[in-house]
Coordinates of C-alpha atoms in Angstrom, one line a residue:
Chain A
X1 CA -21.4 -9.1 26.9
X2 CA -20.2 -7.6 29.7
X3 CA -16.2 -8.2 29.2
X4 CA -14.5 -5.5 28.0
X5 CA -13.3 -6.5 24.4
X6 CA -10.6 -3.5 24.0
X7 CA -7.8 -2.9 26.8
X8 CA -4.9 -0.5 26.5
X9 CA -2.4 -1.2 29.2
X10 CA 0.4 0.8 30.1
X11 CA 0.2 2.5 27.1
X12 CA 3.6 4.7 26.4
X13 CA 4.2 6.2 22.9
X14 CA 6.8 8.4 22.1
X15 CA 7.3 10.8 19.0
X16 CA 11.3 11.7 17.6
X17 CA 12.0 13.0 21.8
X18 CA 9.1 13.8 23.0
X19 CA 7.2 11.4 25.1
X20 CA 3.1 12.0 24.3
X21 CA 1.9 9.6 27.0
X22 CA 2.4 7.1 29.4
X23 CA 0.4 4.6 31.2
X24 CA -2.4 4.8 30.1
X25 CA -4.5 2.3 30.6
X26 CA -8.2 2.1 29.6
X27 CA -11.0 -0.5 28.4
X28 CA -13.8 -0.4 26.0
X29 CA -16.5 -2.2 26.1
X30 CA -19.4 -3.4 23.0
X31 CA -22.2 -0.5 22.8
X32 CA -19.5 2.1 24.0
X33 CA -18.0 5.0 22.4
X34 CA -15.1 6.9 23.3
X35 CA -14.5 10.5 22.6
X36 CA -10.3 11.8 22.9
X37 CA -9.6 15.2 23.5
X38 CA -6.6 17.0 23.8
X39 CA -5.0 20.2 22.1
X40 CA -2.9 19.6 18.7
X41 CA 0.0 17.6 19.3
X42 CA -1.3 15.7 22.6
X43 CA -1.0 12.4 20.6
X44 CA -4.7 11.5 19.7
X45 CA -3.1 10.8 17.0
X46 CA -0.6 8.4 17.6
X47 CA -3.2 7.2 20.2
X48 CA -5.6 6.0 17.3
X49 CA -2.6 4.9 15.0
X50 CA -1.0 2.2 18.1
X51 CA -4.1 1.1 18.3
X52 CA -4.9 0.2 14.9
X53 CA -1.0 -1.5 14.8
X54 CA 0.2 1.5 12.6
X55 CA 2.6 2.5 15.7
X56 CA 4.6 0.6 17.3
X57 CA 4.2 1.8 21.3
X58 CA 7.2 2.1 23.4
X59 CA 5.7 0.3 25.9
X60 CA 2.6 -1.7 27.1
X61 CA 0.2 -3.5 25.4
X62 CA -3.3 -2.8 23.8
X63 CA -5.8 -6.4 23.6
X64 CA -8.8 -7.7 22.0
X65 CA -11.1 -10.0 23.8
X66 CA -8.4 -10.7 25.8
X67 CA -5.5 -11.3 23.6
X68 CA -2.9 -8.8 23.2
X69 CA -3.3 -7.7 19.2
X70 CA -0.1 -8.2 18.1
X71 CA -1.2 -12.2 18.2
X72 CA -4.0 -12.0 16.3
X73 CA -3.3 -9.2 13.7
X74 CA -5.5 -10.6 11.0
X75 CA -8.4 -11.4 13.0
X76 CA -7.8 -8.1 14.8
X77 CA -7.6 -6.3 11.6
X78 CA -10.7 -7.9 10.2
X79 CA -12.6 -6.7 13.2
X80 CA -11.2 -3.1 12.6
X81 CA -11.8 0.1 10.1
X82 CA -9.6 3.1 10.9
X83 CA -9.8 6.1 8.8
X84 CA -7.3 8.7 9.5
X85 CA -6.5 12.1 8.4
X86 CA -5.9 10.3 4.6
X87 CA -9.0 9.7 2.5
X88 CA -7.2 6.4 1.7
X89 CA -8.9 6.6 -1.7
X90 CA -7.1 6.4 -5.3
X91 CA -7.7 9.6 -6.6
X92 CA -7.8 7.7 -10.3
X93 CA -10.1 5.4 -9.4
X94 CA -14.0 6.1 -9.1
X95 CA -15.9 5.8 -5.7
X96 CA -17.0 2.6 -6.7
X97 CA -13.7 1.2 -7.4
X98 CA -12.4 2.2 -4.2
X99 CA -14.7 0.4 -1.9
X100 CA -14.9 -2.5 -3.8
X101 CA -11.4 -3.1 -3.4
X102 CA -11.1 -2.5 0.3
X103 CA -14.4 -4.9 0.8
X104 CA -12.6 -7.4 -1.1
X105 CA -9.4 -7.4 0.5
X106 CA -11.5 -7.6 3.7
X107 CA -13.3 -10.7 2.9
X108 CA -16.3 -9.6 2.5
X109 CA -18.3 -10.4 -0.6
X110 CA -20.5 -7.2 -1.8
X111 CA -22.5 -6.7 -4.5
X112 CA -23.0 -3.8 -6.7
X113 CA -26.0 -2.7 -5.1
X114 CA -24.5 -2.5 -1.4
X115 CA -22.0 0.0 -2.8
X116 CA -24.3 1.9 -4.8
X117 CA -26.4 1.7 -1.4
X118 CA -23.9 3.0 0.4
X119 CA -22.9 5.4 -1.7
X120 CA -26.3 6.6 -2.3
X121 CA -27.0 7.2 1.5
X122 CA -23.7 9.4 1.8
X123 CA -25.6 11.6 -1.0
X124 CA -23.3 10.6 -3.6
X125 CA -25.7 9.1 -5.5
X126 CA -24.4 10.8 -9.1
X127 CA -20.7 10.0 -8.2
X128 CA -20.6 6.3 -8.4
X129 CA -19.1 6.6 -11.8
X130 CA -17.0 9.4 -11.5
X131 CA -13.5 9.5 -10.5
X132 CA -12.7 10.9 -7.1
X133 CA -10.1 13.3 -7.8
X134 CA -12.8 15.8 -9.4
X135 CA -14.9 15.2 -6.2
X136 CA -14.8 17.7 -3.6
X137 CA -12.9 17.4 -0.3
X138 CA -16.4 17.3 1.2
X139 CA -17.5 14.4 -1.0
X140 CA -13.8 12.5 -1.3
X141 CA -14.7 12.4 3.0
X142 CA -17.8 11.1 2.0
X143 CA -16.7 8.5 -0.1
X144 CA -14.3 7.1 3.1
X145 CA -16.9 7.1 4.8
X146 CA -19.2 5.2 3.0
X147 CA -17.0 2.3 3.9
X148 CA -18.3 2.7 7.6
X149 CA -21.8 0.9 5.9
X150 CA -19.8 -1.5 3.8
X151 CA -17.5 -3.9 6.4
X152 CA -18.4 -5.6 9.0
X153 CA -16.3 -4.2 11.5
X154 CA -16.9 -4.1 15.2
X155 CA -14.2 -1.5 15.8
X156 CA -14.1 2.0 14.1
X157 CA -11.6 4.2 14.8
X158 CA -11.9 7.7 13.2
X159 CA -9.6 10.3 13.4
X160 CA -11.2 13.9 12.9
X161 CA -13.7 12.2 10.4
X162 CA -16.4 15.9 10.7
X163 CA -13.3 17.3 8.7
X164 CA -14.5 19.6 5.6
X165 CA -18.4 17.8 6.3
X166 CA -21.6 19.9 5.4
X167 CA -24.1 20.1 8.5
X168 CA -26.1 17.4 6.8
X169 CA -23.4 14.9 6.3
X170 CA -22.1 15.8 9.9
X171 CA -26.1 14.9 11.4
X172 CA -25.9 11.4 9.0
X173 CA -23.1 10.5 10.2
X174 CA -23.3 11.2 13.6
X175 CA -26.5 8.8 12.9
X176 CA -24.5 6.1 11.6
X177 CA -21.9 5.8 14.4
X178 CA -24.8 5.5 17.2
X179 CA -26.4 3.0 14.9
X180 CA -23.1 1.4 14.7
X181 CA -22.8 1.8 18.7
X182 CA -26.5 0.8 19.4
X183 CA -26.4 -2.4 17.9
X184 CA -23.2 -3.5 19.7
X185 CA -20.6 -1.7 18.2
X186 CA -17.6 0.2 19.8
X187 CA -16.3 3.9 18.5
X188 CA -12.8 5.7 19.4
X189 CA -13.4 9.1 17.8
X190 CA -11.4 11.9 17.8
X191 CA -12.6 15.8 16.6
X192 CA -12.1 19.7 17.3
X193 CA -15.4 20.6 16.3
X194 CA -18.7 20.7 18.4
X195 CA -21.4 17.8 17.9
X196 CA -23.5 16.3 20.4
X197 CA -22.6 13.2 21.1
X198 CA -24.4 10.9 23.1
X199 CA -24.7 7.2 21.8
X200 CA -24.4 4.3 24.0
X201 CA -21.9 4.6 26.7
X202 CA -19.9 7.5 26.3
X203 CA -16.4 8.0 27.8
X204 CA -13.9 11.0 27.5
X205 CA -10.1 10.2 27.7
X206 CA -8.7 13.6 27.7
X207 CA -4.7 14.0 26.3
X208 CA -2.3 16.3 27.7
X209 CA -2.9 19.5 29.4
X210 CA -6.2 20.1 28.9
X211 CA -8.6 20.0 31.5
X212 CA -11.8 18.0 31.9
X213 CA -14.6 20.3 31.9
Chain B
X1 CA -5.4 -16.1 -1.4
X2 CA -5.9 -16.0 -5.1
X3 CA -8.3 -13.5 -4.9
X4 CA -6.7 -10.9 -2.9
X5 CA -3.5 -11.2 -5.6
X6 CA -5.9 -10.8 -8.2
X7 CA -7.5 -8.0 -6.7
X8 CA -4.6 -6.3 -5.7
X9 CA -2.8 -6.8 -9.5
X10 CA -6.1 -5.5 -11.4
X11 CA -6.5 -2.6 -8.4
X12 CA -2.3 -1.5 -9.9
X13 CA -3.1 -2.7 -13.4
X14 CA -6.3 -0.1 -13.9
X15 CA -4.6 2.5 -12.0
X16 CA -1.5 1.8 -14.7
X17 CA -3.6 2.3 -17.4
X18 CA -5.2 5.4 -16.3
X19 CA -1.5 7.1 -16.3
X20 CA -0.5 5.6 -19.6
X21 CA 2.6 7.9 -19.8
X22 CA 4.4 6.4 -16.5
X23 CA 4.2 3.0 -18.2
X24 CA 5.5 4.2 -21.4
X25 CA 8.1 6.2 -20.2
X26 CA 9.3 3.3 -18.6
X27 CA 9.8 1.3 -22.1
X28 CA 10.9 4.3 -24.0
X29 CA 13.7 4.9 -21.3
X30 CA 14.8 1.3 -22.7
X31 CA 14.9 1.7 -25.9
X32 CA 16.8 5.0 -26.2
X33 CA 19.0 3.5 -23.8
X34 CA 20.3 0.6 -25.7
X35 CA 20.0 2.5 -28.7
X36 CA 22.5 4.5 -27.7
X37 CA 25.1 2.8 -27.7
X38 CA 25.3 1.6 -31.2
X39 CA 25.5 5.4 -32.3
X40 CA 28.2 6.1 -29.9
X41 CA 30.1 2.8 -30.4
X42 CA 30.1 3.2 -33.9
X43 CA 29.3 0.2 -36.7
X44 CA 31.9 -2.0 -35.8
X45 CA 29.6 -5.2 -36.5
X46 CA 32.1 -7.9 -34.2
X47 CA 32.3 -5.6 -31.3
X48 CA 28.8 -4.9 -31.2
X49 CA 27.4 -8.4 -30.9
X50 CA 29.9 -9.0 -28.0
X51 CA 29.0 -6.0 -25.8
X52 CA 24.9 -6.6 -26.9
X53 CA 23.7 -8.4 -23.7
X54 CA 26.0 -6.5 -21.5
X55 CA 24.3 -3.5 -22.8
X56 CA 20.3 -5.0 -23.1
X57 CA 20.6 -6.0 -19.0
X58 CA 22.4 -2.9 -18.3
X59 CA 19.7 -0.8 -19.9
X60 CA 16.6 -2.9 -18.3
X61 CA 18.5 -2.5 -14.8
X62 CA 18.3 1.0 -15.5
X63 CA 14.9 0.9 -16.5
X64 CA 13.2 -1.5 -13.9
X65 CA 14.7 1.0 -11.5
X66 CA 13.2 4.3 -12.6
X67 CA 9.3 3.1 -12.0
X68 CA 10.9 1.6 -8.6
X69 CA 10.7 4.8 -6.4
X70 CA 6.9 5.0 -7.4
X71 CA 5.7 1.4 -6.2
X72 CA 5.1 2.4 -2.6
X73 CA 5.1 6.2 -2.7
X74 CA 1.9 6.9 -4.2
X75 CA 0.3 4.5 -1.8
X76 CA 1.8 6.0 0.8
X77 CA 1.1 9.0 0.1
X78 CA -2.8 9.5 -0.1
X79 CA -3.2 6.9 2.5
X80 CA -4.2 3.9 1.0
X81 CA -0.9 2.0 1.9
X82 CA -1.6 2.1 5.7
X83 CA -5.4 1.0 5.0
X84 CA -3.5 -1.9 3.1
X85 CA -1.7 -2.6 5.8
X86 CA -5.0 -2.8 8.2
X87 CA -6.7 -5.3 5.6
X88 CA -6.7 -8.8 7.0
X89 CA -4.9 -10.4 4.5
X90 CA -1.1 -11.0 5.4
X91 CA 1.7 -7.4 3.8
X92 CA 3.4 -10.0 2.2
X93 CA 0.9 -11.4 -0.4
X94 CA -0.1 -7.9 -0.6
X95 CA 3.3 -6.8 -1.7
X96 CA 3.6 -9.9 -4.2
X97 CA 0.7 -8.6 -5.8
X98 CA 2.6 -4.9 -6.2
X99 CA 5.8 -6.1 -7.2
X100 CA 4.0 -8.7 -9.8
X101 CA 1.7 -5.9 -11.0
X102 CA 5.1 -3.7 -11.7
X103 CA 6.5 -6.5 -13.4
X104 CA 3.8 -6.5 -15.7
X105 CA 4.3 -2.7 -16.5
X106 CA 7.7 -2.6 -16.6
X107 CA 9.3 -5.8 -16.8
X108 CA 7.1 -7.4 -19.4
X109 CA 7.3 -5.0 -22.1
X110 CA 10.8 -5.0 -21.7
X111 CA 11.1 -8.4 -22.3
X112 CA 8.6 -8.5 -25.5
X113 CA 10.7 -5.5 -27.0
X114 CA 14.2 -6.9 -26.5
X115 CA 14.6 -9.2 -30.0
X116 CA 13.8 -6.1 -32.1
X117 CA 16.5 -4.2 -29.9
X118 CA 18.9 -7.6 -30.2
X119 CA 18.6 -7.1 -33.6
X120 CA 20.2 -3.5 -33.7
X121 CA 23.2 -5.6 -32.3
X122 CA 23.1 -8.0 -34.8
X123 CA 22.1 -10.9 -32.6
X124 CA 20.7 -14.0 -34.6
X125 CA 17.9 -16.6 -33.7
X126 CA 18.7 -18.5 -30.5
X127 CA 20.7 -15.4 -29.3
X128 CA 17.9 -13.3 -29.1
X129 CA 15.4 -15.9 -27.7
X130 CA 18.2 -16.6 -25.1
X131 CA 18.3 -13.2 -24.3
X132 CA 14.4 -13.2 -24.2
X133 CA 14.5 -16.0 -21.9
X134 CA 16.8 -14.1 -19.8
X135 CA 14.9 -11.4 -19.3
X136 CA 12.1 -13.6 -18.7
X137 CA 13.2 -15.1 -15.8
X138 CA 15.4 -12.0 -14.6
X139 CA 12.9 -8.9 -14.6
X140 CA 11.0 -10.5 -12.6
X141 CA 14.1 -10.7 -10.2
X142 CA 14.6 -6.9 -10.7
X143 CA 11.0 -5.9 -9.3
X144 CA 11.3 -8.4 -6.1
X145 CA 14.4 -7.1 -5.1
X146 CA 13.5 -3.5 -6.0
X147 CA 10.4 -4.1 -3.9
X148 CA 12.5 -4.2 -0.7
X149 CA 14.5 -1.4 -1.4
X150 CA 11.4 0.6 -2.4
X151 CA 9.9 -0.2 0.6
X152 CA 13.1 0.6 3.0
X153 CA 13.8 4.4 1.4
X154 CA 9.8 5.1 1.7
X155 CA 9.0 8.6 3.1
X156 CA 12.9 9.4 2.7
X157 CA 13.8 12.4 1.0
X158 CA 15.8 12.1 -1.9
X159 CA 15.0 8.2 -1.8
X160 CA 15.4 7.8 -5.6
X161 CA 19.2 8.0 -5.3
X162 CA 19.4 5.6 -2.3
X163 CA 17.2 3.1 -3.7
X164 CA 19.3 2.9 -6.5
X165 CA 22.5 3.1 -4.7
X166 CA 20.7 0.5 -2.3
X167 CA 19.3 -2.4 -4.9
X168 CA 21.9 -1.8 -8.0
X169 CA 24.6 -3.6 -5.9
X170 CA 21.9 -6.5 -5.3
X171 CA 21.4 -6.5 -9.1
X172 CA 24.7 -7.7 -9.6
X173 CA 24.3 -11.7 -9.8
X174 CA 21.1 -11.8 -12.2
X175 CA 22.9 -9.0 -14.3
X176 CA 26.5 -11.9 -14.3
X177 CA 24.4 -14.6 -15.2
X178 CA 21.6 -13.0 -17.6
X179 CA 24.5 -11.0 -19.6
X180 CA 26.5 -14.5 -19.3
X181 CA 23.8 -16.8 -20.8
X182 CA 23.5 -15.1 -23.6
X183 CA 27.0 -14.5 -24.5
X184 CA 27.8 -18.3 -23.9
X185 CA 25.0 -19.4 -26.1
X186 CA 26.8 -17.1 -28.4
X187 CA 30.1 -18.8 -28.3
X188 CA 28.0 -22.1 -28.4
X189 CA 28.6 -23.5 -25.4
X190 CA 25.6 -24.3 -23.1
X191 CA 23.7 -21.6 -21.3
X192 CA 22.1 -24.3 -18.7
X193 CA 23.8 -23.7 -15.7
X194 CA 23.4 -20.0 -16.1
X195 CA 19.9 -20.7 -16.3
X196 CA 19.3 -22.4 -13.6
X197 CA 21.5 -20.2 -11.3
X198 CA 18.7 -17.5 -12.5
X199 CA 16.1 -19.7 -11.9
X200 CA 17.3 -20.3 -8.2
X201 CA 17.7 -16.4 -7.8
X202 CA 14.2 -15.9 -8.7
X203 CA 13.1 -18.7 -6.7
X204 CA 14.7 -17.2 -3.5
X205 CA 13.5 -14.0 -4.3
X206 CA 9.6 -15.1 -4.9
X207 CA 9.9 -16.7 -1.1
X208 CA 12.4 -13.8 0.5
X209 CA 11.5 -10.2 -0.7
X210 CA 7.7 -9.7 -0.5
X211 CA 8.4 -10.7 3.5
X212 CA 11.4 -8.6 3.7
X213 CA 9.8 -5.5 1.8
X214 CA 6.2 -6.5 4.7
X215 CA 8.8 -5.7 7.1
X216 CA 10.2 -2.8 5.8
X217 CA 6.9 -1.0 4.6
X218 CA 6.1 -1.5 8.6
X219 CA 9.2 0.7 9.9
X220 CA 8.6 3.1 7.3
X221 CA 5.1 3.8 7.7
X222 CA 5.5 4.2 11.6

């Protein structure tokens, strides 16, 4: 496919007075990942957050396939997985419970085995049955994560997910997303720490004053 | 459709249970409440039957609103609420499954306990099932209109006050109407058109609030 499925035009968001950024304007396209930079407070944040429809923008407009996503927020949404700074788990509820109900609520049907699956390939093999708040931070991340194998999104947007990983789980998933990438898939990532990246297309969008190197 | 209420009811429902004391903190708040105010009233038999329904609605008000500040918050605050928000599956059936799931914890027991409170009042037969009835059709009410308010004070501080300062004033009609019922089936005239007023209110509440808290939970999580 060689239309680009995700435009930001014109993009303008603004925090309590402070303007983060204004027109910008970008595309991505399947098989493409896209890697934003920029010092703390820049607005990667707020970037990743308008794009999932969590933030209003002040101005422009961000589309899928053509349609702004405003339109089509259920179809957009079924399309997406964001995971921000928030595990987005219940901390009562074991790993297992967790996914299930996100897969459910997404409308996809999974059986026991896929989460134990993907569960099991995150390393938490032992966890399924535990409840997450006496995981680790290390292993609550993991648990998000493991969603990444469980919907059929075509969008991920992850904000800082290396946070509080172990090498290992930083090289699997780093694996994951150019699977995800390599078979069609489109990334917006953002992080402060160094890993090679270089799945599919990659393109930098750097926020405020930082320079490209 | 179904499914996503169901799932989103159990998904409250086992998180409920595995914090057994919120839920009966809830009911015991209730009972102390309208226990109360026999003790401080004093055992005058006449004047206690008359101010009993007042005093059951006031109390389950009181009561519905203490869990209300929790509905969204915990959501919202370890992130789940906003990956609610991204399923998709429309806020607002996603809300009804909230609110119905609170009414389950909160509103339900209240209704089951109320004859054996009525009683303390000395309330007889049809008063107390009218009273039951009542709260049948009014807790429910109490969590849908809650729901919005819940939703509007999220991330505020101090929004425990201003919810209740928001929704109590919205409270007003089923608490006329509930407390009325009961204290014309009393005086053995016919409760009907209180019952059906209630039954209207919930009915515009089931189709109004979970799309009015949808749009509320928005601004607030921005």
């Amino acid at each position: 496919m060689d239309k680009a499925l995700l435009e930001i035009k014109e993009l303008e968001c603004v925090r309590g007075d402070k303007q983060l950024f204004s027109a910008l304007s970008f595309s991505l396209e399947a098989g493409s990942l896209l890697h934003v930079h920029g010092p703390n407070g820049s607005g990667k944040t707020t970037l990743l957050r308008a794009i999932a429809g969590l933030v209003l923008p002040e101005n422009g407009e961000i589309c899928w396939n053509g349609e702004s996503t405003e339109q089509q927020q259920d179809d957009f949404n079924r399309e997406l997985l964001y995971l921000g700074h928030h595990y987005g788990l219940k901390f009562e509820l074991t790993g297992y419970e967790n996914l299930k109900v996100f897969a459910n609520l997404s409308g996809s049907d999974i059986s026991e085995q896929e989460v134990e699956a993907a569960l099991t390939r995150f390393g938490l093999a032992h966890c399924v049955e535990l409840s997450v708040k006496v995981l680790s931070q290390g292993q609550k991340r993991r648990v998000a994560l493991a969603r990444l194998l469980l919907q059929r999104a075509k969008l991920w947007i992850l904000d800082e997910p290396f946070v509080a990983l172990d090498t290992a789980a930083v090289a699997l998933l780093l694996g994951v997303i150019k699977g995800h990438v390599a078979a069609g898939g489109m990334v917006i990532l953002t992080t402060h720490q160094e890993v090679a990246m270089d799945a599919g297309q990659l393109q930098h969008l750097y926020l405020g004053e930082t320079e490209p190197r | 459709m179904l499914s996503t209420l169901r799932c989103i009811v159990m998904r409250d429902l086992t998180l409920a249970m595995r914090h057994r004391s919120d839920v009966l903190t809830t009911v015991f708040f209730f009972i102390i409440v309208v226990s109360l105010f026999p003790l401080g009233v004093g055992p005058d038999a006449a004047l206690l039957k008359e101010m009993a329904a007042g005093v059951v609605w006031v109390a389950a008000l009181l009561a519905s609103m203490l869990s209300l500040t929790r509905l969204f918050a915990d959501d919202y605050n370890d992130g789940t609420l906003e990956q609610l928000m991204l399923v998709p599956q429309p806020l607002s059936l996603i809300v009804l499954g909230k609110v119905l799931a609170h009414w389950i914890i909160s509103g339900l027991p209240l209704v089951l306990m109320s004859p054996l409170l009525g009683l303390q009042f000395g309330l007889e037969g049809d008063e107390l099932i009218m009273l039951m009835v009542t709260l049948l059709i009014g807790t429910p009410v109490l969590s849908l209109l809650g729901a919005i308010g819940a939703a509007l004070t999220l991330g505020l501080r101090g929004g425990g006050v201003l919810v209740s300062l928001l929704v109590l004033p919205l409270y007003i009609p089923v608490l006329i109407f509930g407390a009325g019922a009961v204290t014309a089936s009393a005086a053995g005239m016919g409760a009907d058109g209180h019952l059906s007023l209630m039954g209207a209110i919930l009915l515009l509440a089931l189709v109004l609030a979970p799309w009015a808290s949808a749009a509320a939970l928005r601004i607030s999580v921005e």
